[in-house]
Coordinates of C-alpha atoms and ligand atoms in Angstrom, one line a residue:
X4 CA -15.0 -41.8 29.9
X5 CA -12.4 -42.1 32.5
X6 CA -9.2 -43.2 31.1
X7 CA -6.1 -44.4 33.1
X8 CA -2.5 -45.5 32.1
X9 CA 1.0 -45.3 33.2
X10 CA 4.6 -46.0 32.4
X11 CA 7.4 -47.3 34.5
X12 CA 10.4 -45.0 34.7
X13 CA 13.0 -47.7 33.8
X14 CA 15.3 -47.4 30.9
X15 CA 13.9 -44.9 28.4
X16 CA 10.5 -44.2 26.7
X17 CA 10.8 -46.4 23.6
X18 CA 9.1 -46.0 20.3
X19 CA 7.3 -49.2 21.4
X20 CA 5.8 -47.4 24.4
X21 CA 5.1 -44.5 22.2
X22 CA 3.2 -46.5 19.5
X23 CA 1.6 -48.9 21.9
X24 CA 0.5 -46.5 24.5
X25 CA 1.4 -42.7 24.4
X26 CA 0.1 -42.1 20.8
X27 CA -3.3 -43.4 21.9
X28 CA -3.3 -41.4 25.0
X29 CA -2.8 -38.3 23.0
X30 CA -6.0 -39.1 20.9
X31 CA -8.0 -40.1 23.9
X32 CA -7.2 -37.0 25.9
X33 CA -9.1 -34.8 23.5
X34 CA -12.5 -36.4 24.3
X35 CA -12.1 -38.0 27.7
X36 CA -11.3 -37.5 31.3
X37 CA -7.8 -38.9 31.5
X38 CA -5.1 -39.6 34.1
X39 CA -1.6 -40.6 33.2
X40 CA 1.1 -41.4 35.7
X41 CA 4.9 -42.0 35.8
X42 CA 4.6 -45.3 37.8
X43 CA 7.8 -44.9 39.8
X44 CA 6.6 -47.2 42.6
X45 CA 6.5 -50.1 40.0
X46 CA 10.2 -49.3 39.1
X47 CA 11.3 -50.4 42.6
X48 CA 10.7 -54.1 41.6
X49 CA 14.2 -53.9 40.1
X50 CA 17.1 -52.4 41.9
X51 CA 17.4 -48.6 41.4
X52 CA 20.1 -46.0 42.2
X53 CA 18.1 -43.3 44.0
X54 CA 19.5 -40.3 42.3
X55 CA 19.0 -41.9 39.0
X56 CA 15.5 -42.8 39.7
X57 CA 14.7 -39.3 40.8
X58 CA 16.2 -37.9 37.5
X59 CA 14.5 -40.4 35.3
X60 CA 11.1 -39.6 36.8
X61 CA 11.5 -36.0 36.1
X62 CA 12.8 -36.9 32.6
X63 CA 9.8 -39.2 31.9
X64 CA 7.4 -36.5 33.2
X65 CA 9.1 -34.0 30.7
X66 CA 8.7 -36.5 28.0
X67 CA 5.0 -36.9 28.7
X68 CA 4.5 -33.1 28.3
X69 CA 6.9 -33.0 25.3
X70 CA 4.8 -35.7 23.4
X71 CA 1.7 -33.5 23.8
X72 CA 0.1 -34.7 27.0
X73 CA -1.6 -31.5 28.2
X74 CA -2.0 -30.8 32.0
X75 CA -5.0 -28.6 31.1
X76 CA -6.8 -31.6 29.5
X77 CA -5.5 -34.6 31.5
X78 CA -4.3 -35.2 35.1
X79 CA -0.5 -35.9 34.8
X80 CA 1.2 -37.0 38.0
X81 CA 3.9 -39.2 39.6
X82 CA 2.6 -42.3 41.4
X83 CA 4.5 -42.0 44.6
X84 CA 3.0 -38.5 45.2
X85 CA -0.4 -40.0 45.7
X86 CA -0.2 -42.3 48.8
X87 CA -3.6 -43.9 48.2
X88 CA -1.9 -46.2 45.5
X89 CA -0.1 -48.1 48.2
X90 CA -3.0 -48.0 50.5
X91 CA -5.4 -49.7 48.1
X92 CA -2.7 -52.0 46.9
X93 CA -2.6 -53.6 50.4
X94 CA -6.3 -54.1 50.6
X95 CA -6.4 -55.6 47.1
X96 CA -3.5 -57.9 47.9
X97 CA -5.5 -59.4 50.7
X98 CA -8.1 -60.4 48.0
X99 CA -5.6 -61.8 45.5
X100 CA -4.5 -65.4 45.4
X101 CA -0.8 -66.1 45.2
X102 CA -1.6 -68.7 42.5
X103 CA -3.0 -65.9 40.4
X104 CA 0.1 -63.9 40.7
X105 CA 2.4 -66.8 40.1
X106 CA 0.8 -67.4 36.8
X107 CA 1.6 -64.0 35.4
X108 CA 4.1 -64.4 32.4
X109 CA 5.7 -61.1 33.3
X110 CA 6.5 -62.4 36.8
X111 CA 8.0 -65.6 35.4
X112 CA 9.9 -63.8 32.8
X113 CA 11.3 -61.2 35.1
X114 CA 12.1 -63.8 37.8
X115 CA 14.3 -65.6 35.2
X116 CA 16.1 -62.4 34.3
X117 CA 16.6 -61.3 37.9
X118 CA 17.5 -64.4 39.7
X119 CA 19.3 -62.6 42.4
X120 CA 16.4 -60.3 43.3
X121 CA 13.1 -62.2 43.1
X122 CA 11.5 -59.8 45.6
X123 CA 7.8 -59.8 46.9
X124 CA 7.1 -56.7 44.9
X125 CA 7.9 -58.5 41.7
X126 CA 5.1 -60.9 42.4
X127 CA 2.6 -58.5 43.8
X128 CA 3.2 -55.8 41.1
X129 CA 0.0 -56.5 39.2
X130 CA -2.0 -55.7 42.5
X131 CA -0.4 -52.3 42.6
X132 CA -1.3 -51.9 38.9
X133 CA -4.9 -52.9 39.6
X134 CA -4.9 -50.3 42.5
X135 CA -3.7 -47.6 40.1
X136 CA -6.6 -48.3 37.8
X137 CA -9.5 -48.9 40.3
X138 CA -8.6 -45.9 42.5
X139 CA -9.9 -43.6 39.7
X140 CA -13.0 -45.5 38.6
X141 CA -11.3 -46.0 35.2
X142 CA -13.5 -47.3 32.3
X143 CA -10.7 -47.8 29.8
X144 CA -7.0 -48.6 30.1
X145 CA -4.9 -47.9 26.9
X146 CA -2.0 -50.3 27.0
X147 CA 0.2 -52.5 24.7
X148 CA -0.3 -56.3 24.5
X149 CA 2.1 -57.2 27.2
X150 CA -0.2 -55.6 29.8
X151 CA -3.3 -57.6 28.8
X152 CA -2.9 -60.3 31.6
X153 CA -2.4 -57.5 34.3
X154 CA -5.6 -55.9 33.0
X155 CA -7.4 -59.1 33.4
X156 CA -6.5 -59.4 37.0
X157 CA -7.6 -55.7 37.7
X158 CA -11.0 -56.8 36.2
X159 CA -11.2 -59.9 38.3
X160 CA -10.3 -58.0 41.5
X161 CA -12.9 -55.3 40.8
X162 CA -15.6 -58.0 40.2
X163 CA -14.5 -60.1 43.3
X164 CA -14.5 -57.0 45.6
X165 CA -17.9 -55.8 44.2
X166 CA -19.4 -59.3 44.8
X167 CA -18.2 -59.4 48.3
X168 CA -18.8 -55.9 49.6
X169 CA -21.4 -54.4 47.1
X170 CA -20.8 -52.2 44.1
X171 CA -17.6 -50.2 44.7
X172 CA -15.2 -50.3 41.7
X173 CA -15.8 -49.8 37.9
X174 CA -14.7 -52.8 36.0
X175 CA -12.1 -51.5 33.5
X176 CA -11.7 -52.4 29.9
X177 CA -8.5 -52.8 28.1
X178 CA -7.8 -50.6 25.0
X179 CA -5.2 -52.4 23.0
X180 CA -4.4 -51.0 19.5
X181 CA -5.1 -53.2 16.4
X182 CA -1.7 -52.0 15.0
X183 CA 1.4 -51.5 17.1
X184 CA 0.4 -53.2 20.3
X185 CA 3.7 -55.1 20.2
X186 CA 6.6 -53.3 18.5
X187 CA 9.5 -55.7 18.4
X188 CA 13.1 -55.3 18.9
X189 CA 15.2 -54.1 16.1
X190 CA 17.7 -56.7 16.8
X191 CA 15.5 -59.6 17.4
X192 CA 12.2 -59.0 15.6
X193 CA 10.2 -61.8 17.2
X194 CA 10.7 -60.4 20.7
X195 CA 9.0 -57.3 22.1
X196 CA 11.0 -54.0 22.1
X197 CA 11.7 -53.7 25.8
X198 CA 13.0 -50.5 27.4
X199 CA 15.3 -52.6 29.7
X200 CA 17.1 -54.4 26.8
X201 CA 20.8 -54.3 27.3
X202 CA 21.4 -54.2 23.6
X203 CA 21.5 -50.5 22.7
X204 CA 20.7 -51.3 19.0
X205 CA 17.5 -53.2 19.9
X206 CA 15.5 -50.3 21.1
X207 CA 15.0 -46.7 19.9
X208 CA 14.2 -44.0 22.6
X209 CA 12.0 -41.1 21.7
X210 CA 14.8 -38.8 22.9
X211 CA 17.6 -40.5 20.9
X212 CA 19.3 -38.0 18.7
X213 CA 18.6 -38.1 15.0
X214 CA 22.1 -39.7 14.0
X215 CA 21.6 -42.4 16.7
X216 CA 18.1 -43.1 15.3
X217 CA 19.3 -43.5 11.8
X218 CA 22.2 -45.7 12.8
X219 CA 19.9 -48.0 14.9
X220 CA 17.4 -48.4 11.8
X221 CA 20.4 -49.0 9.4
X222 CA 21.4 -51.9 11.7
X223 CA 17.9 -53.4 12.0
X224 CA 17.7 -57.0 11.5
X225 CA 15.6 -58.2 8.5
X226 CA 15.7 -61.2 6.3
X227 CA 17.5 -62.2 3.0
X228 CA 14.3 -62.0 0.7
X229 CA 14.2 -58.5 -0.7
X230 CA 10.3 -57.8 -0.7
X231 CA 8.9 -55.0 1.5
X232 CA 5.6 -56.6 2.6
X233 CA 3.8 -57.2 5.8
X234 CA 3.9 -60.9 6.5
X235 CA 4.1 -63.3 9.4
X236 CA 7.2 -64.9 8.1
X237 CA 8.9 -61.5 7.8
X238 CA 8.8 -60.1 11.3
X239 CA 11.7 -57.6 10.8
X240 CA 10.1 -56.0 7.8
X241 CA 6.6 -56.1 9.3
X242 CA 7.8 -54.3 12.4
X243 CA 9.5 -51.6 10.3
X244 CA 6.4 -51.1 8.2
X245 CA 4.3 -50.7 11.4
X246 CA 6.7 -48.2 12.8
X247 CA 6.7 -46.3 9.5
X248 CA 3.0 -46.3 9.4
X249 CA 2.7 -45.1 13.0
X250 CA 5.1 -42.1 12.5
X251 CA 3.9 -41.0 9.0
X252 CA 0.1 -41.7 9.3
X253 CA 0.2 -43.7 6.0
X254 CA -1.4 -47.1 6.1
X255 CA 0.7 -50.3 6.1
X256 CA -0.7 -51.0 2.7
X257 CA 0.2 -47.5 1.3
X258 CA 3.7 -48.0 2.7
X259 CA 4.0 -51.3 0.9
X260 CA 3.1 -49.7 -2.3
X261 CA 5.4 -46.8 -1.7
X262 CA 8.4 -49.0 -1.3
X263 CA 7.6 -51.7 -3.9
X264 CA 10.7 -52.6 -5.9
X265 CA 13.0 -50.6 -3.4
X266 CA 15.8 -52.3 -1.5
X267 CA 16.0 -52.9 2.2
X268 CA 18.8 -50.3 2.6
X269 CA 16.6 -47.4 1.2
X270 CA 13.6 -48.7 3.1
X271 CA 15.5 -48.8 6.5
X272 CA 16.8 -45.2 5.8
X273 CA 13.3 -44.0 5.1
X274 CA 12.0 -45.4 8.2
X275 CA 14.8 -44.0 10.3
X276 CA 14.2 -40.5 8.7
X277 CA 10.4 -40.7 9.3
X278 CA 10.9 -41.5 13.1
X279 CA 13.7 -38.8 13.4
X280 CA 11.5 -36.2 11.7
X281 CA 8.4 -37.0 13.8
X282 CA 10.4 -36.8 17.0
X283 CA 12.3 -33.7 16.3
X284 CA 9.6 -31.3 17.7
X285 CA 9.1 -33.7 20.8
X286 CA 12.9 -33.5 21.4
X287 CA 12.9 -29.7 21.2
X288 CA 10.0 -29.4 23.7
X289 CA 11.7 -32.0 26.0
X290 CA 14.8 -29.8 26.3
X291 CA 12.7 -26.7 27.0
X292 CA 10.7 -28.5 29.7
X293 CA 13.8 -30.0 31.3
X294 CA 15.5 -26.6 31.4
X295 CA 12.7 -25.2 33.6
X296 CA 12.6 -27.6 36.6
X297 CA 10.5 -25.2 38.8
X298 CA 7.7 -25.2 36.1
X299 CA 8.0 -29.0 35.8
X300 CA 7.6 -29.4 39.5
X301 CA 4.7 -27.1 39.6
X302 CA 2.9 -29.2 36.9
X303 CA 3.7 -32.3 38.8
X304 CA 2.4 -30.9 42.1
X305 CA -0.8 -29.8 40.6
X306 CA -1.4 -33.1 39.0
X307 CA -0.7 -35.0 42.2
X308 CA -3.2 -32.8 44.1
X309 CA -6.0 -33.4 41.6
X310 CA -5.2 -37.2 41.6
X311 CA -5.1 -37.2 45.4
X312 CA -8.6 -35.7 45.6
X313 CA -10.1 -38.3 43.4
X314 CA -8.3 -41.1 45.1
X315 CA -9.2 -40.1 48.6
X316 CA -12.8 -40.2 47.6
X317 CA -12.5 -43.8 46.5
X318 CA -10.5 -44.7 49.6
X319 CA -13.2 -43.3 51.9
X320 CA -15.7 -45.7 50.1
X321 CA -13.5 -48.6 50.2
X322 CA -12.6 -48.3 53.9
X323 CA -16.2 -48.1 54.9
X324 CA -17.1 -51.2 52.9
X325 CA -14.4 -53.3 54.4
X326 CA -15.0 -52.3 57.9
X327 CA -12.2 -49.9 58.8
X328 CA -13.2 -47.4 61.5
X329 CA -13.5 -43.8 60.2
X330 CA -10.7 -41.4 61.1
Ligands
TYM423 P1 5.6 -50.3 30.8 O1 6.4 -49.1 31.4 O2 6.5 -51.5 30.7 O3 5.1 -49.8 29.3 C1 4.4 -48.7 29.1 C2 3.3 -48.9 28.0 O4 4.0 -49.3 26.9 C3 3.4 -50.5 26.4 N1 4.5 -51.2 25.7 C4 4.5 -51.6 24.4 N2 3.6 -51.4 23.4 C5 3.9 -51.8 22.1 N3 5.1 -52.4 21.8 C6 6.0 -52.6 22.8 N4 7.2 -53.2 22.5 C7 5.7 -52.2 24.1 N5 6.5 -52.2 25.2 C8 5.7 -51.6 26.2 C9 3.0 -51.3 27.6 O5 2.0 -52.2 27.3 C10 2.4 -50.1 28.4 O6 1.0 -49.8 28.0 N6 2.8 -51.8 34.6 C11 2.9 -50.9 33.5 C12 2.7 -49.5 33.8 C13 1.5 -49.2 34.6 C14 0.3 -49.1 34.2 C15 -0.6 -48.8 35.3 C16 -0.4 -49.2 32.9 C17 1.6 -48.9 35.9 N7 0.2 -48.7 36.3 C18 -1.9 -48.7 35.2 C19 -1.7 -49.1 32.9 C20 -2.5 -48.9 34.0 C21 4.3 -51.1 32.7 O7 5.2 -51.5 33.2 O8 4.3 -50.6 31.5

């Protein structure tokens, strides 16, 4: 199967991004034909400092590799290095109704948070995301729960285009994990852990040093009842159990049994340790990749060339269907 997914280089790659998305990518790349992108064009919907965006893009790419995404198995690239994304986004945007975009919860949410910069890209961002996916004939898109609505638009656009011009795009399916699709903030456990959260204690980055990871888990908000069980009325503890399970490989039930009768303090320490231990080898590899920029750029260029070849094939088909003259 063809698999596609991406991450925007804003903030940092959080353990929410890791559990909800990257961890599944690692499994999927073993048996499938995958493409994973650092979606830097998406990052422009909020104001960026150019030098920081450049550095963060490289850093995210190095984190992809450090997590175990393998350029021999998957195509790893940076979105802006493949111009067909923008080209297809324009064509798709002429087949998208403004009402469909205005309904998007992420648009409403981000407009509220960035009142001084409600730019057109913030509205049309899901069209660019649909273009990312449809360019490569993707069958499956592994994402967290917050991207479900955007995925539905990508499906609707594929179906709409195919009905109007004849079979062109594969209609993609979302792949949302049963567990970990919405890791929540350590400070506000009913809200999603968001990489752009201003509260440093709310999120854990996969490249946070071990002492920082421990400190953040020690400060995690829980509740006053002292039982370590997974339950709707215990969002903080449930979130920590999910994180523990994701990083150790034990099930949530096994984790509950392991911590039966223990206090919250011990439990939080154990979760912090499990996360820091699991991330230690990732962080070591990350530093190695970052120290060899030439190699990083070589891998990036190779990925972009492969992605470009596939994307150009789709664009030739699309242009013919909609009546553009051949160049
Ligand atoms: P982004 O960069 O916000 O998030 C990257 C991935 O992480 C998932 N995610 C989470 N999963 C569980 N718990 C959380 N708290 C959490 N926060 C984020 C997201 O669902 C996502 O899978 N538009 C996308 C990036 C993108 C993309 C694409 C994805 C661009 N083009 C094409 C799929 C296909 C985004 O902003 O994700």
